[in-house]
Amino acid sequence: MRLPWRRRRDDAIPSDADEALELSEQRREQAVERRAEFDRLAERMRRMRTTNHLAERFAQALREGRR
């Protein structure tokens, strides 16, 4: 008697688990790409905010100097 878990499977046909692993890996890669895009955008916004604060401080200093 052969045990069912010792049967050989045809490797050409992917199992449900193989398909699930492949799908999971694809989703992970997409998430990593989206994260990198988000990080670039966040850094750009931080620089813009810093620049805006700096410009506001210069304008404030110039206004105070005119008094």
PDB file of N, CA and C in Angstrom:
ATOM      1  N   MET A   1       0.840  -1.168   0.000  1.00  0.00           N
ATOM      2  CA  MET A   1       0.000   0.000   0.000  1.00  0.00           C
ATOM      3  C   MET A   1       0.899   1.249   0.000  1.00  0.00           C
ATOM      4  N   ARG A   2       0.578   2.189  -0.900  1.00  0.00           N
ATOM      5  CA  ARG A   2       1.330   3.454  -0.970  1.00  0.00           C
ATOM      6  C   ARG A   2       0.615   4.509  -0.147  1.00  0.00           C
ATOM      7  N   LEU A   3       1.374   5.230   0.596  1.00  0.00           N
ATOM      8  CA  LEU A   3       0.802   6.300   1.390  1.00  0.00           C
ATOM      9  C   LEU A   3       0.482   7.486   0.480  1.00  0.00           C
ATOM     10  N   PRO A   4      -0.637   8.160   0.691  1.00  0.00           N
ATOM     11  CA  PRO A   4      -1.050   9.230  -0.213  1.00  0.00           C
ATOM     12  C   PRO A   4      -0.066  10.404  -0.268  1.00  0.00           C
ATOM     13  N   TRP A   5       0.600  10.707   0.831  1.00  0.00           N
ATOM     14  CA  TRP A   5       1.518  11.840   0.819  1.00  0.00           C
ATOM     15  C   TRP A   5       2.866  11.504   0.204  1.00  0.00           C
ATOM     16  N   ARG A   6       3.074  10.242  -0.147  1.00  0.00           N
ATOM     17  CA  ARG A   6       4.322   9.855  -0.797  1.00  0.00           C
ATOM     18  C   ARG A   6       4.163   9.716  -2.308  1.00  0.00           C
ATOM     19  N   ARG A   7       2.996  10.010  -2.788  1.00  0.00           N
ATOM     20  CA  ARG A   7       2.792   9.957  -4.230  1.00  0.00           C
ATOM     21  C   ARG A   7       3.564  11.075  -4.902  1.00  0.00           C
ATOM     22  N   ARG A   8       4.041  10.793  -6.083  1.00  0.00           N
ATOM     23  CA  ARG A   8       4.722  11.828  -6.842  1.00  0.00           C
ATOM     24  C   ARG A   8       3.689  12.659  -7.565  1.00  0.00           C
ATOM     25  N   ARG A   9       3.928  13.934  -7.557  1.00  0.00           N
ATOM     26  CA  ARG A   9       3.034  14.835  -8.281  1.00  0.00           C
ATOM     27  C   ARG A   9       3.737  15.276  -9.541  1.00  0.00           C
ATOM     28  N   ASP A  10       2.936  15.633 -10.498  1.00  0.00           N
ATOM     29  CA  ASP A  10       3.491  16.158 -11.728  1.00  0.00           C
ATOM     30  C   ASP A  10       3.965  17.579 -11.456  1.00  0.00           C
ATOM     31  N   ASP A  11       5.264  17.829 -11.561  1.00  0.00           N
ATOM     32  CA  ASP A  11       5.811  19.147 -11.254  1.00  0.00           C
ATOM     33  C   ASP A  11       5.435  20.199 -12.286  1.00  0.00           C
ATOM     34  N   ALA A  12       4.948  19.795 -13.432  1.00  0.00           N
ATOM     35  CA  ALA A  12       4.573  20.753 -14.464  1.00  0.00           C
ATOM     36  C   ALA A  12       3.298  21.499 -14.082  1.00  0.00           C
ATOM     37  N   ILE A  13       2.477  20.907 -13.264  1.00  0.00           N
ATOM     38  CA  ILE A  13       1.227  21.542 -12.837  1.00  0.00           C
ATOM     39  C   ILE A  13       1.455  22.171 -11.466  1.00  0.00           C
ATOM     40  N   PRO A  14       1.377  23.503 -11.390  1.00  0.00           N
ATOM     41  CA  PRO A  14       1.594  24.136 -10.079  1.00  0.00           C
ATOM     42  C   PRO A  14       0.425  23.853  -9.128  1.00  0.00           C
ATOM     43  N   SER A  15       0.764  23.628  -7.906  1.00  0.00           N
ATOM     44  CA  SER A  15      -0.266  23.370  -6.905  1.00  0.00           C
ATOM     45  C   SER A  15      -0.874  24.702  -6.455  1.00  0.00           C
ATOM     46  N   ASP A  16      -1.950  24.606  -5.711  1.00  0.00           N
ATOM     47  CA  ASP A  16      -2.586  25.812  -5.172  1.00  0.00           C
ATOM     48  C   ASP A  16      -1.617  26.575  -4.269  1.00  0.00           C
ATOM     49  N   ALA A  17      -0.834  25.837  -3.516  1.00  0.00           N
ATOM     50  CA  ALA A  17       0.134  26.477  -2.617  1.00  0.00           C
ATOM     51  C   ALA A  17       1.203  27.223  -3.419  1.00  0.00           C
ATOM     52  N   ASP A  18       1.664  26.615  -4.516  1.00  0.00           N
ATOM     53  CA  ASP A  18       2.658  27.280  -5.360  1.00  0.00           C
ATOM     54  C   ASP A  18       2.088  28.568  -5.947  1.00  0.00           C
ATOM     55  N   GLU A  19       0.862  28.520  -6.396  1.00  0.00           N
ATOM     56  CA  GLU A  19       0.219  29.708  -6.956  1.00  0.00           C
ATOM     57  C   GLU A  19       0.039  30.784  -5.889  1.00  0.00           C
ATOM     58  N   ALA A  20      -0.326  30.364  -4.693  1.00  0.00           N
ATOM     59  CA  ALA A  20      -0.493  31.312  -3.592  1.00  0.00           C
ATOM     60  C   ALA A  20       0.847  31.963  -3.229  1.00  0.00           C
ATOM     61  N   LEU A  21       1.913  31.189  -3.215  1.00  0.00           N
ATOM     62  CA  LEU A  21       3.233  31.741  -2.925  1.00  0.00           C
ATOM     63  C   LEU A  21       3.659  32.739  -3.999  1.00  0.00           C
ATOM     64  N   GLU A  22       3.407  32.409  -5.248  1.00  0.00           N
ATOM     65  CA  GLU A  22       3.755  33.310  -6.347  1.00  0.00           C
ATOM     66  C   GLU A  22       2.964  34.614  -6.245  1.00  0.00           C
ATOM     67  N   LEU A  23       1.664  34.508  -5.977  1.00  0.00           N
ATOM     68  CA  LEU A  23       0.826  35.695  -5.828  1.00  0.00           C
ATOM     69  C   LEU A  23       1.298  36.547  -4.647  1.00  0.00           C
ATOM     70  N   SER A  24       1.635  35.897  -3.561  1.00  0.00           N
ATOM     71  CA  SER A  24       2.114  36.602  -2.382  1.00  0.00           C
ATOM     72  C   SER A  24       3.417  37.339  -2.685  1.00  0.00           C
ATOM     73  N   GLU A  25       4.313  36.707  -3.410  1.00  0.00           N
ATOM     74  CA  GLU A  25       5.582  37.337  -3.766  1.00  0.00           C
ATOM     75  C   GLU A  25       5.351  38.544  -4.681  1.00  0.00           C
ATOM     76  N   GLN A  26       4.430  38.432  -5.623  1.00  0.00           N
ATOM     77  CA  GLN A  26       4.110  39.553  -6.507  1.00  0.00           C
ATOM     78  C   GLN A  26       3.552  40.728  -5.707  1.00  0.00           C
ATOM     79  N   ARG A  27       2.656  40.442  -4.792  1.00  0.00           N
ATOM     80  CA  ARG A  27       2.069  41.503  -3.970  1.00  0.00           C
ATOM     81  C   ARG A  27       3.125  42.155  -3.083  1.00  0.00           C
ATOM     82  N   ARG A  28       4.037  41.355  -2.578  1.00  0.00           N
ATOM     83  CA  ARG A  28       5.111  41.894  -1.752  1.00  0.00           C
ATOM     84  C   ARG A  28       5.989  42.841  -2.565  1.00  0.00           C
ATOM     85  N   GLU A  29       6.353  42.434  -3.775  1.00  0.00           N
ATOM     86  CA  GLU A  29       7.175  43.278  -4.644  1.00  0.00           C
ATOM     87  C   GLU A  29       6.458  44.597  -4.949  1.00  0.00           C
ATOM     88  N   GLN A  30       5.163  44.529  -5.210  1.00  0.00           N
ATOM     89  CA  GLN A  30       4.390  45.743  -5.476  1.00  0.00           C
ATOM     90  C   GLN A  30       4.376  46.645  -4.245  1.00  0.00           C
ATOM     91  N   ALA A  31       4.219  46.050  -3.080  1.00  0.00           N
ATOM     92  CA  ALA A  31       4.198  46.835  -1.841  1.00  0.00           C
ATOM     93  C   ALA A  31       5.547  47.506  -1.605  1.00  0.00           C
ATOM     94  N   VAL A  32       6.632  46.808  -1.885  1.00  0.00           N
ATOM     95  CA  VAL A  32       7.970  47.381  -1.720  1.00  0.00           C
ATOM     96  C   VAL A  32       8.147  48.564  -2.673  1.00  0.00           C
ATOM     97  N   GLU A  33       7.684  48.414  -3.918  1.00  0.00           N
ATOM     98  CA  GLU A  33       7.778  49.509  -4.887  1.00  0.00           C
ATOM     99  C   GLU A  33       6.939  50.714  -4.441  1.00  0.00           C
ATOM    100  N   ARG A  34       5.725  50.442  -3.973  1.00  0.00           N
ATOM    101  CA  ARG A  34       4.872  51.538  -3.504  1.00  0.00           C
ATOM    102  C   ARG A  34       5.503  52.228  -2.304  1.00  0.00           C
ATOM    103  N   ARG A  35       6.119  51.464  -1.429  1.00  0.00           N
ATOM    104  CA  ARG A  35       6.765  52.040  -0.244  1.00  0.00           C
ATOM    105  C   ARG A  35       7.901  52.967  -0.654  1.00  0.00           C
ATOM    106  N   ALA A  36       8.684  52.530  -1.644  1.00  0.00           N
ATOM    107  CA  ALA A  36       9.790  53.369  -2.112  1.00  0.00           C
ATOM    108  C   ALA A  36       9.248  54.675  -2.704  1.00  0.00           C
ATOM    109  N   GLU A  37       8.178  54.593  -3.471  1.00  0.00           N
ATOM    110  CA  GLU A  37       7.561  55.795  -4.038  1.00  0.00           C
ATOM    111  C   GLU A  37       7.048  56.707  -2.919  1.00  0.00           C
ATOM    112  N   PHE A  38       6.415  56.122  -1.918  1.00  0.00           N
ATOM    113  CA  PHE A  38       5.902  56.898  -0.793  1.00  0.00           C
ATOM    114  C   PHE A  38       7.039  57.596  -0.049  1.00  0.00           C
ATOM    115  N   ASP A  39       8.139  56.882   0.163  1.00  0.00           N
ATOM    116  CA  ASP A  39       9.277  57.467   0.863  1.00  0.00           C
ATOM    117  C   ASP A  39       9.853  58.646   0.085  1.00  0.00           C
ATOM    118  N   ARG A  40       9.952  58.511  -1.249  1.00  0.00           N
ATOM    119  CA  ARG A  40      10.455  59.616  -2.066  1.00  0.00           C
ATOM    120  C   ARG A  40       9.524  60.828  -1.976  1.00  0.00           C
ATOM    121  N   LEU A  41       8.228  60.583  -2.043  1.00  0.00           N
ATOM    122  CA  LEU A  41       7.260  61.665  -1.951  1.00  0.00           C
ATOM    123  C   LEU A  41       7.311  62.337  -0.579  1.00  0.00           C
ATOM    124  N   ALA A  42       7.402  61.544   0.466  1.00  0.00           N
ATOM    125  CA  ALA A  42       7.460  62.094   1.825  1.00  0.00           C
ATOM    126  C   ALA A  42       8.707  62.951   2.004  1.00  0.00           C
ATOM    127  N   GLU A  43       9.832  62.500   1.488  1.00  0.00           N
ATOM    128  CA  GLU A  43      11.067  63.285   1.598  1.00  0.00           C
ATOM    129  C   GLU A  43      10.947  64.595   0.829  1.00  0.00           C
ATOM    130  N   ARG A  44      10.342  64.536  -0.340  1.00  0.00           N
ATOM    131  CA  ARG A  44      10.142  65.755  -1.135  1.00  0.00           C
ATOM    132  C   ARG A  44       9.242  66.748  -0.388  1.00  0.00           C
ATOM    133  N   MET A  45       8.182  66.245   0.216  1.00  0.00           N
ATOM    134  CA  MET A  45       7.281  67.115   0.974  1.00  0.00           C
ATOM    135  C   MET A  45       7.988  67.711   2.189  1.00  0.00           C
ATOM    136  N   ARG A  46       8.846  66.932   2.858  1.00  0.00           N
ATOM    137  CA  ARG A  46       9.606  67.450   3.999  1.00  0.00           C
ATOM    138  C   ARG A  46      10.509  68.601   3.567  1.00  0.00           C
ATOM    139  N   ARG A  47      11.202  68.403   2.420  1.00  0.00           N
ATOM    140  CA  ARG A  47      12.068  69.471   1.920  1.00  0.00           C
ATOM    141  C   ARG A  47      11.256  70.722   1.578  1.00  0.00           C
ATOM    142  N   MET A  48      10.095  70.530   0.961  1.00  0.00           N
ATOM    143  CA  MET A  48       9.246  71.674   0.610  1.00  0.00           C
ATOM    144  C   MET A  48       8.784  72.408   1.864  1.00  0.00           C
ATOM    145  N   ARG A  49       8.396  71.658   2.873  1.00  0.00           N
ATOM    146  CA  ARG A  49       7.936  72.272   4.123  1.00  0.00           C
ATOM    147  C   ARG A  49       9.071  73.044   4.779  1.00  0.00           C
ATOM    148  N   THR A  50      10.273  72.471   4.789  1.00  0.00           N
ATOM    149  CA  THR A  50      11.429  73.153   5.367  1.00  0.00           C
ATOM    150  C   THR A  50      11.720  74.442   4.602  1.00  0.00           C
ATOM    151  N   THR A  51      11.665  74.368   3.280  1.00  0.00           N
ATOM    152  CA  THR A  51      11.911  75.553   2.454  1.00  0.00           C
ATOM    153  C   THR A  51      10.861  76.612   2.720  1.00  0.00           C
ATOM    154  N   ASN A  52       9.603  76.203   2.807  1.00  0.00           N
ATOM    155  CA  ASN A  52       8.534  77.162   3.065  1.00  0.00           C
ATOM    156  C   ASN A  52       8.703  77.820   4.431  1.00  0.00           C
ATOM    157  N   HIS A  53       9.073  77.040   5.434  1.00  0.00           N
ATOM    158  CA  HIS A  53       9.283  77.607   6.766  1.00  0.00           C
ATOM    159  C   HIS A  53      10.441  78.597   6.735  1.00  0.00           C
ATOM    160  N   LEU A  54      11.474  78.254   5.984  1.00  0.00           N
ATOM    161  CA  LEU A  54      12.618  79.143   5.883  1.00  0.00           C
ATOM    162  C   LEU A  54      12.211  80.452   5.211  1.00  0.00           C
ATOM    163  N   ALA A  55      11.433  80.368   4.129  1.00  0.00           N
ATOM    164  CA  ALA A  55      10.968  81.568   3.431  1.00  0.00           C
ATOM    165  C   ALA A  55      10.070  82.406   4.342  1.00  0.00           C
ATOM    166  N   GLU A  56       9.223  81.740   5.113  1.00  0.00           N
ATOM    167  CA  GLU A  56       8.359  82.465   6.047  1.00  0.00           C
ATOM    168  C   GLU A  56       9.185  83.203   7.096  1.00  0.00           C
ATOM    169  N   ARG A  57      10.235  82.574   7.587  1.00  0.00           N
ATOM    170  CA  ARG A  57      11.093  83.200   8.601  1.00  0.00           C
ATOM    171  C   ARG A  57      11.822  84.417   8.022  1.00  0.00           C
ATOM    172  N   PHE A  58      12.296  84.307   6.779  1.00  0.00           N
ATOM    173  CA  PHE A  58      12.951  85.452   6.141  1.00  0.00           C
ATOM    174  C   PHE A  58      11.967  86.603   5.988  1.00  0.00           C
ATOM    175  N   ALA A  59      10.764  86.289   5.510  1.00  0.00           N
ATOM    176  CA  ALA A  59       9.756  87.344   5.336  1.00  0.00           C
ATOM    177  C   ALA A  59       9.420  87.986   6.674  1.00  0.00           C
ATOM    178  N   GLN A  60       9.292  87.174   7.709  1.00  0.00           N
ATOM    179  CA  GLN A  60       8.987  87.694   9.037  1.00  0.00           C
ATOM    180  C   GLN A  60      10.133  88.577   9.536  1.00  0.00           C
ATOM    181  N   ALA A  61      11.363  88.140   9.313  1.00  0.00           N
ATOM    182  CA  ALA A  61      12.504  88.928   9.754  1.00  0.00           C
ATOM    183  C   ALA A  61      12.578  90.251   9.011  1.00  0.00           C
ATOM    184  N   LEU A  62      12.273  90.237   7.733  1.00  0.00           N
ATOM    185  CA  LEU A  62      12.294  91.487   6.955  1.00  0.00           C
ATOM    186  C   LEU A  62      11.189  92.430   7.409  1.00  0.00           C
ATOM    187  N   ARG A  63      10.021  91.898   7.689  1.00  0.00           N
ATOM    188  CA  ARG A  63       8.915  92.734   8.186  1.00  0.00           C
ATOM    189  C   ARG A  63       9.276  93.351   9.526  1.00  0.00           C
ATOM    190  N   GLU A  64       9.894  92.583  10.400  1.00  0.00           N
ATOM    191  CA  GLU A  64      10.254  93.092  11.722  1.00  0.00           C
ATOM    192  C   GLU A  64      11.365  94.136  11.607  1.00  0.00           C
ATOM    193  N   GLY A  65      12.232  94.000  10.618  1.00  0.00           N
ATOM    194  CA  GLY A  65      13.320  94.952  10.430  1.00  0.00           C
ATOM    195  C   GLY A  65      12.836  96.300   9.929  1.00  0.00           C
ATOM    196  N   ARG A  66      11.678  96.347   9.298  1.00  0.00           N
ATOM    197  CA  ARG A  66      11.147  97.588   8.754  1.00  0.00           C
ATOM    198  C   ARG A  66      10.482  98.439   9.816  1.00  0.00           C
ATOM    199  N   ARG A  67      10.173  97.898  10.946  1.00  0.00           N
ATOM    200  CA  ARG A  67       9.462  98.635  12.007  1.00  0.00           C
ATOM    201  C   ARG A  67      10.298  99.683  12.627  1.00  0.00           C
TER     202      ARG A  67
END
